[in-house]
Coordinates of C-alpha atoms in Angstrom, one line a residue:
M1 CA 0.0 0.0 0.0
N2 CA 1.3 3.5 -0.9
F3 CA 1.4 6.2 1.8
Y4 CA 2.0 9.9 1.5
L5 CA 3.5 12.2 4.2
G6 CA 2.8 15.9 4.3
I7 CA 4.7 18.1 6.8
D8 CA 3.5 21.6 7.9
F9 CA 6.0 24.1 9.3
G10 CA 4.2 26.8 11.2
T11 CA 5.3 29.5 13.6
S12 CA 5.0 27.4 16.8
G13 CA 5.9 23.9 15.6
A14 CA 5.8 21.3 12.8
R15 CA 3.1 18.7 12.1
G16 CA 3.2 15.6 10.0
V17 CA 0.2 13.7 8.5
V18 CA 0.4 10.4 6.6
I19 CA -2.5 9.4 4.4
D20 CA -3.1 6.5 2.1
A21 CA -4.4 6.6 -1.5
S22 CA -8.0 7.1 -0.4
G23 CA -7.1 10.1 1.8
A24 CA -7.5 8.2 5.1
V25 CA -5.1 9.3 7.9
R26 CA -2.6 6.5 8.8
A27 CA -0.3 8.3 11.1
E28 CA 0.4 11.8 12.7
A29 CA 3.3 13.4 14.4
R30 CA 4.1 16.8 15.9
Y31 CA 7.1 18.8 17.1
D32 CA 6.6 22.0 19.1
F33 CA 9.2 24.7 19.0
G34 CA 8.5 26.0 22.5
G35 CA 11.5 26.8 24.7
L36 CA 14.2 25.8 22.1
I37 CA 15.6 29.3 21.9
T38 CA 19.2 28.2 21.9
L39 CA 19.0 27.0 18.3
S40 CA 19.0 29.1 15.2
W41 CA 15.9 28.8 13.0
P42 CA 17.5 26.6 10.4
Q43 CA 18.8 24.3 13.2
L44 CA 15.4 24.1 14.8
W45 CA 13.7 23.5 11.5
Q46 CA 16.1 20.7 10.5
Q47 CA 15.7 19.1 13.9
A48 CA 12.0 19.3 13.7
L49 CA 11.9 17.8 10.1
F50 CA 13.8 14.6 11.1
A51 CA 12.0 14.3 14.4
I52 CA 8.7 14.3 12.5
I53 CA 9.9 11.6 10.1
G54 CA 11.3 9.6 13.0
E55 CA 8.0 9.7 14.9
I56 CA 6.1 8.0 12.1
P57 CA 5.7 4.3 13.0
P58 CA 8.3 2.1 11.1
P59 CA 5.6 0.0 9.2
V60 CA 4.1 3.2 7.9
R61 CA 7.5 4.7 7.0
R62 CA 8.3 1.6 4.9
S63 CA 5.3 2.3 2.7
L64 CA 6.0 6.0 2.1
C65 CA 6.2 6.8 -1.6
G66 CA 5.8 10.6 -1.4
I67 CA 6.7 13.4 0.9
A68 CA 6.1 17.2 0.6
I69 CA 6.5 20.2 2.9
N70 CA 4.7 23.4 3.4
G71 CA 6.2 26.5 5.2
T72 CA 5.3 30.0 6.1
S73 CA 4.8 32.2 3.0
A74 CA 7.7 34.6 2.4
T75 CA 10.0 33.1 5.0
V76 CA 13.3 33.2 3.1
M77 CA 16.9 32.2 3.4
L78 CA 20.3 32.8 1.8
C79 CA 22.5 29.8 1.4
D80 CA 25.9 28.9 -0.2
R81 CA 26.3 26.4 -3.0
T82 CA 26.3 23.5 -0.4
G83 CA 22.9 24.6 1.0
T84 CA 24.4 26.0 4.2
P85 CA 22.6 29.1 5.5
V86 CA 24.9 32.2 5.5
A87 CA 22.4 34.4 7.4
E88 CA 19.5 34.0 9.8
P89 CA 16.3 33.6 7.8
I90 CA 14.0 36.6 7.4
L91 CA 10.6 35.5 8.7
Y92 CA 7.2 35.8 6.9
N93 CA 6.1 38.9 8.9
D94 CA 9.4 40.8 8.9
A95 CA 8.7 44.2 7.3
R96 CA 12.3 45.4 6.8
G97 CA 11.5 45.3 3.1
V98 CA 9.7 48.6 3.5
Q99 CA 13.1 50.3 2.9
V100 CA 13.3 49.1 -0.7
L101 CA 9.6 49.5 -1.7
N102 CA 10.4 52.6 -3.8
T103 CA 12.9 50.5 -5.8
L104 CA 10.2 47.8 -6.3
R105 CA 7.5 50.3 -7.3
A106 CA 9.8 51.8 -10.0
V107 CA 10.0 48.5 -11.9
A108 CA 7.1 46.2 -10.9
P109 CA 3.6 46.5 -12.5
P110 CA 1.0 48.3 -10.4
N111 CA -0.6 46.2 -7.6
H112 CA 1.9 43.4 -8.1
P113 CA 2.1 40.9 -5.1
T114 CA 5.8 41.7 -4.7
I115 CA 5.1 45.4 -3.8
S116 CA 4.8 44.7 -0.1
A117 CA 7.2 45.2 2.8
T118 CA 7.0 41.5 3.7
S119 CA 7.3 40.0 0.2
S120 CA 10.0 37.6 -0.7
L121 CA 11.4 40.0 -3.3
A122 CA 11.5 42.9 -1.0
K123 CA 13.5 40.9 1.5
L124 CA 15.9 39.7 -1.3
L125 CA 16.5 43.3 -2.4
W126 CA 17.0 44.4 1.2
W127 CA 19.7 41.7 1.6
F128 CA 21.6 42.8 -1.4
D129 CA 21.2 46.6 -1.0
S130 CA 24.8 47.8 -0.2
T131 CA 23.6 50.2 2.5
L132 CA 21.2 47.7 4.1
G133 CA 21.9 43.9 4.2
G134 CA 25.1 44.4 2.1
F135 CA 25.5 40.8 0.9
S136 CA 27.3 40.0 -2.3
A137 CA 25.2 37.9 -4.7
K138 CA 28.1 35.8 -6.0
G139 CA 27.7 32.1 -5.3
L140 CA 24.6 32.5 -3.1
Y141 CA 21.2 30.9 -3.5
F142 CA 17.9 32.5 -2.4
L143 CA 15.4 30.0 -1.1
H144 CA 12.1 29.9 0.7
Q145 CA 11.8 27.9 3.9
T146 CA 9.9 25.1 2.1
D147 CA 12.6 25.0 -0.6
W148 CA 15.4 24.5 1.9
L149 CA 13.7 21.9 3.9
S150 CA 12.8 20.0 0.8
F151 CA 16.5 20.3 -0.3
L152 CA 17.5 18.5 2.9
L153 CA 15.5 15.5 1.7
H154 CA 16.2 15.4 -2.0
G155 CA 19.5 17.3 -2.4
Q156 CA 18.4 19.4 -5.3
L157 CA 19.4 23.0 -4.5
G158 CA 17.3 25.8 -6.0
V159 CA 13.8 24.4 -6.7
T160 CA 10.6 26.2 -5.6
D161 CA 6.9 25.9 -6.3
Y162 CA 4.8 28.6 -7.9
H163 CA 2.8 29.2 -4.7
N164 CA 6.0 30.1 -2.8
A165 CA 7.4 31.9 -5.8
L166 CA 4.4 34.3 -6.2
K167 CA 5.8 36.9 -3.7
L168 CA 9.2 36.6 -5.3
G169 CA 7.7 37.6 -8.7
G170 CA 7.3 34.2 -10.2
D171 CA 4.7 33.9 -12.9
P172 CA 2.5 30.7 -12.4
D173 CA 1.6 30.6 -16.1
R174 CA 5.0 31.0 -17.6
M175 CA 6.8 29.2 -14.6
S176 CA 9.5 31.8 -14.8
Y177 CA 10.5 35.2 -13.5
P178 CA 9.2 38.4 -15.2
D179 CA 11.0 40.4 -17.8
W180 CA 11.0 43.5 -15.6
F181 CA 13.6 41.8 -13.3
S182 CA 16.2 43.0 -15.9
Q183 CA 15.4 46.6 -14.7
L184 CA 16.5 45.8 -11.2
K185 CA 19.9 47.4 -10.5
T186 CA 20.5 45.1 -7.5
P187 CA 22.7 42.1 -8.4
L188 CA 20.7 38.9 -7.8
P189 CA 21.8 35.6 -6.4
H190 CA 20.7 32.2 -7.9
L191 CA 16.9 32.2 -7.9
P192 CA 15.1 28.9 -7.5
K193 CA 13.6 27.1 -10.6
I194 CA 9.8 27.2 -10.5
V195 CA 7.7 24.1 -10.7
K196 CA 4.1 23.1 -10.0
P197 CA 3.3 22.4 -6.3
G198 CA 3.3 18.7 -5.7
T199 CA 5.5 17.9 -8.7
P200 CA 8.0 15.1 -8.0
V201 CA 11.5 16.8 -7.8
A202 CA 13.8 13.9 -6.9
E203 CA 14.0 10.7 -4.8
L204 CA 14.7 10.9 -1.1
R205 CA 18.4 10.9 -0.4
P206 CA 19.6 7.3 -0.1
E207 CA 21.3 7.8 3.3
I208 CA 18.1 9.3 4.7
A209 CA 16.0 6.5 3.3
D210 CA 18.3 3.9 4.8
E211 CA 18.4 5.6 8.2
F212 CA 14.6 5.8 8.5
G213 CA 13.7 2.6 6.8
I214 CA 12.0 4.3 3.8
S215 CA 12.0 3.0 0.3
R216 CA 14.7 4.5 -1.9
G217 CA 12.1 5.2 -4.5
C218 CA 10.2 7.6 -2.2
L219 CA 9.7 10.8 -4.2
I220 CA 10.0 14.3 -2.7
G221 CA 7.4 16.6 -4.2
A222 CA 7.6 20.4 -4.6
G223 CA 5.9 22.0 -1.6
T224 CA 3.5 24.9 -1.0
T225 CA 2.8 27.6 1.5
D226 CA 1.1 27.0 4.8
S227 CA -2.1 28.9 3.9
I228 CA -2.5 27.0 0.6
A229 CA -2.0 23.7 2.4
A230 CA -4.7 24.7 4.9
F231 CA -7.0 25.5 2.0
L232 CA -6.4 22.2 0.4
A233 CA -7.2 20.5 3.7
S234 CA -10.4 22.5 4.2
G235 CA -12.7 20.8 1.7
A236 CA -13.6 24.0 -0.1
K237 CA -14.1 23.4 -3.9
A238 CA -16.5 25.9 -5.4
P239 CA -16.3 29.6 -6.2
G240 CA -17.5 31.6 -3.2
E241 CA -16.2 29.0 -0.8
A242 CA -13.4 30.1 1.5
S243 CA -10.9 29.1 4.1
T244 CA -9.9 31.1 7.1
S245 CA -6.8 29.9 9.0
L246 CA -6.9 31.1 12.6
G247 CA -3.4 30.4 13.8
S248 CA -0.9 32.9 15.1
T249 CA -2.1 35.1 12.2
L250 CA -5.3 35.4 10.2
V251 CA -5.2 34.1 6.6
L252 CA -8.1 34.3 4.2
K253 CA -8.4 32.4 0.9
L254 CA -11.5 32.7 -1.3
L255 CA -12.1 30.6 -4.5
S256 CA -12.8 32.9 -7.3
T257 CA -13.3 32.8 -11.1
V258 CA -11.5 36.2 -11.2
R259 CA -7.8 36.8 -10.5
I260 CA -7.4 39.7 -8.0
D261 CA -4.0 41.3 -7.3
D262 CA -3.9 44.6 -5.4
A263 CA -0.6 45.1 -3.6
E264 CA -1.8 48.4 -2.1
K265 CA -4.4 46.4 -0.2
G266 CA -2.3 43.3 0.5
I267 CA -4.3 41.1 -1.9
Y268 CA -2.9 38.5 -4.2
S269 CA -4.2 35.4 -6.1
H270 CA -2.7 32.0 -6.4
R271 CA -3.5 29.7 -9.3
L272 CA -5.6 26.7 -8.4
G273 CA -6.6 24.7 -11.4
D274 CA -9.0 26.7 -13.5
L275 CA -9.8 29.0 -10.6
W276 CA -8.0 31.6 -8.5
L277 CA -7.4 31.6 -4.8
A278 CA -7.7 35.2 -3.8
G279 CA -6.8 36.4 -0.4
G280 CA -4.5 38.0 2.0
A281 CA -2.8 37.5 5.4
S282 CA -3.4 39.8 8.4
N283 CA -0.9 40.1 11.3
T284 CA -3.8 39.9 13.8
G285 CA -4.7 36.5 15.2
G286 CA -3.8 34.1 17.9
A287 CA -0.4 35.5 18.7
V288 CA -2.1 38.6 20.1
L289 CA -4.4 36.5 22.3
R290 CA -1.5 34.6 23.7
Q291 CA 0.1 37.8 24.8
F292 CA -2.7 38.1 27.4
F293 CA -4.2 34.7 28.0
T294 CA -3.1 31.1 28.4
N295 CA -4.9 28.4 26.4
E296 CA -6.7 27.4 29.6
E297 CA -7.8 31.0 30.2
L298 CA -9.0 31.4 26.6
A299 CA -11.2 28.3 26.9
A300 CA -12.6 29.2 30.3
L301 CA -13.2 32.9 29.6
S302 CA -14.8 32.2 26.2
R303 CA -17.5 30.1 27.8
R304 CA -18.6 33.2 29.7
I305 CA -19.0 35.3 26.6
N306 CA -22.4 35.7 24.9
P307 CA -21.5 35.4 21.2
L308 CA -24.9 36.8 20.1
Q309 CA -24.1 40.1 21.7
E310 CA -21.7 42.3 19.9
S311 CA -18.8 43.8 21.9
P312 CA -18.7 47.6 21.9
L313 CA -14.9 47.5 22.0
Y314 CA -13.2 48.2 18.7
Y315 CA -9.6 47.1 18.6
Y316 CA -7.0 46.5 16.0
P317 CA -5.1 43.6 17.7
L318 CA -1.5 43.4 16.6
V319 CA 1.6 42.1 18.4
K320 CA 3.7 45.0 17.0
P321 CA 3.2 47.8 14.5
G322 CA 2.6 46.7 10.9
E323 CA -0.3 45.2 9.0
R324 CA -0.6 43.4 5.6
F325 CA -4.3 42.9 4.9
P326 CA -7.1 44.1 4.7
V327 CA -5.0 47.2 5.4
N328 CA -1.5 47.2 4.0
D329 CA 0.4 49.5 6.3
P330 CA 3.8 48.5 7.6
H331 CA 3.5 51.2 10.3
L332 CA 0.0 50.6 11.5
P333 CA 0.1 50.7 15.3
P334 CA -1.7 48.1 17.5
N335 CA -4.9 49.4 19.0
L336 CA -5.7 47.7 22.3
S337 CA -7.4 50.5 24.2
P338 CA -9.4 50.9 26.3
Q339 CA -8.6 47.7 28.2
P340 CA -11.4 46.8 30.7
T341 CA -10.5 45.3 34.0
D342 CA -13.0 42.4 33.4
P343 CA -11.0 39.8 31.4
V344 CA -14.2 38.4 29.9
A345 CA -15.0 41.8 28.4
F346 CA -11.5 42.3 27.2
L347 CA -11.4 38.9 25.5
H348 CA -14.8 39.5 24.0
G349 CA -13.5 42.7 22.4
L350 CA -10.4 41.0 21.0
L351 CA -12.4 38.1 19.5
E352 CA -15.0 40.5 18.1
S353 CA -12.4 42.8 16.6
I354 CA -10.5 39.9 14.9
A355 CA -13.8 38.7 13.5
R356 CA -14.5 42.2 12.1
I357 CA -11.1 42.2 10.4
E358 CA -11.9 38.8 8.8
A359 CA -15.3 40.1 7.6
R360 CA -13.8 43.2 6.2
G361 CA -11.3 41.1 4.3
Y362 CA -13.9 39.0 2.5
Q363 CA -16.0 42.1 1.8
L364 CA -13.0 43.8 0.2
L365 CA -12.4 40.8 -2.0
A366 CA -16.0 41.0 -3.2
E367 CA -15.7 44.7 -3.8
L368 CA -12.7 44.0 -6.1
G369 CA -14.6 41.4 -8.2
A370 CA -14.4 38.1 -6.4
E371 CA -17.5 36.0 -5.7
P372 CA -19.2 37.0 -2.5
V373 CA -18.3 34.6 0.2
Q374 CA -20.9 31.8 0.7
R375 CA -19.3 29.5 3.2
V376 CA -16.2 29.7 5.3
Y377 CA -14.1 26.6 6.3
T378 CA -11.9 27.2 9.3
A379 CA -8.6 25.6 10.5
G380 CA -6.1 26.5 13.1
G381 CA -6.2 26.8 16.8
G382 CA -9.0 29.4 16.8
A383 CA -11.3 26.9 15.0
Q384 CA -11.6 25.0 18.2
N385 CA -13.3 27.8 20.0
P386 CA -17.1 27.6 19.6
T387 CA -17.7 31.0 21.0
W388 CA -15.4 32.6 18.5
T389 CA -17.0 30.6 15.7
A390 CA -20.4 32.0 16.6
I391 CA -19.0 35.5 16.8
R392 CA -17.4 35.1 13.4
Q393 CA -20.6 33.6 11.8
R394 CA -22.6 36.6 13.1
Q395 CA -20.0 39.0 11.6
L396 CA -19.7 37.2 8.3
G397 CA -23.3 36.4 7.8
V398 CA -22.6 33.0 6.2
P399 CA -22.1 29.4 7.6
V400 CA -18.8 28.8 9.3
V401 CA -17.8 25.2 9.4
P402 CA -14.8 23.1 10.4
S403 CA -12.3 22.2 7.7
L404 CA -12.2 18.6 6.4
S405 CA -9.0 18.4 8.3
P406 CA -7.6 21.0 10.8
E407 CA -4.1 20.1 9.8
A408 CA -2.4 21.9 6.9
A409 CA -0.1 18.9 6.7
F410 CA -3.1 16.9 5.6
G411 CA -3.5 19.3 2.6
T412 CA 0.2 18.9 1.8
A413 CA -0.2 15.1 1.9
L414 CA -3.1 15.4 -0.6
L415 CA -0.9 17.6 -2.8
V416 CA 2.0 15.1 -3.0
R417 CA -0.5 12.2 -3.4
D418 CA -2.1 13.9 -6.4
G419 CA 1.1 15.4 -7.7
K420 CA -0.8 17.8 -9.9
G421 CA 0.2 21.2 -8.5
G422 CA -3.3 22.4 -8.3
D423 CA -4.1 21.8 -12.0

């Protein structure tokens, strides 16, 4: 029997899900990052990757014939020709690219997905700006988190998927980088070759296969981003159906017959077969809640909230200044005032405010030409909170239902099983 492993790298840990050809889950594994602050990000990711594989029961590992990985969108790395990182990665929500936005705006088409302080291309230009990062491009490779982790398994340096490549400027139709790159005055490192997500890249390295008791014929597929993987795991299939990922951040994806790209509003579209997956990612979400409440407090206090009653508190909950969608402002300050002494009222205000941001996001997509949202599938830790679900359903005005699977790793396992890259 053939099994397929999908691995999801999030902000707080990694998850693995193994499915069979029918999509039934055969094994799961997890690795939490908490407390491991003595390691660099690449060391931590590498440790998590092989810990996940090692946690899969040996009989299941022996039947693995495909593995793929998803990572946080626009988390990027610089490596030498051996794949060794030469700098700490720049994470998905790092907005240092704001310093090169004028350079980008001068050459990129209006409303292009790369024109964002957190885009992969903005981070690349920051690294190679002589007055900012100051790196020399010679002999270096620019990779996404997913690309590097996949490289550890298959050994092919410099391969990416068109979901990850979107914010680097990659064209999902031409599978290449745009002509306007020639107008960039910044010397560029080696950019990864673009392939369809899920496409087999190479077999698992023999030494890894032997160490873990995996068939040497096991194929490593091109990966995807965490939000695309969550969407694939949701069960949404028709235009107007959407997926909200309520993790550390808030990510919206809406199936549309219309491609929508508006960098000024933090909106971009991924190709998904004959449709487009339009959406954006907000910096609000669970990370803000964890600043004030433990998981136990969130559960206990939520039960004391009446979700049918709207909170009068209007916040813009952020961990630090900077927002991507539905407002694209790298300097937007958090608004968490006034803060009532009653923790129930405070939590109610936070949950309500994040739900308002979600509703505004889907409303904005419809205003720009996407189908109005008809149903929202939800994954992530916030999907487990019934009070928050009821608040969101009231704000959205449409059914809010659990995803087919709450694990983005499940979506990645489906991706490598099908090997079709969303086509």
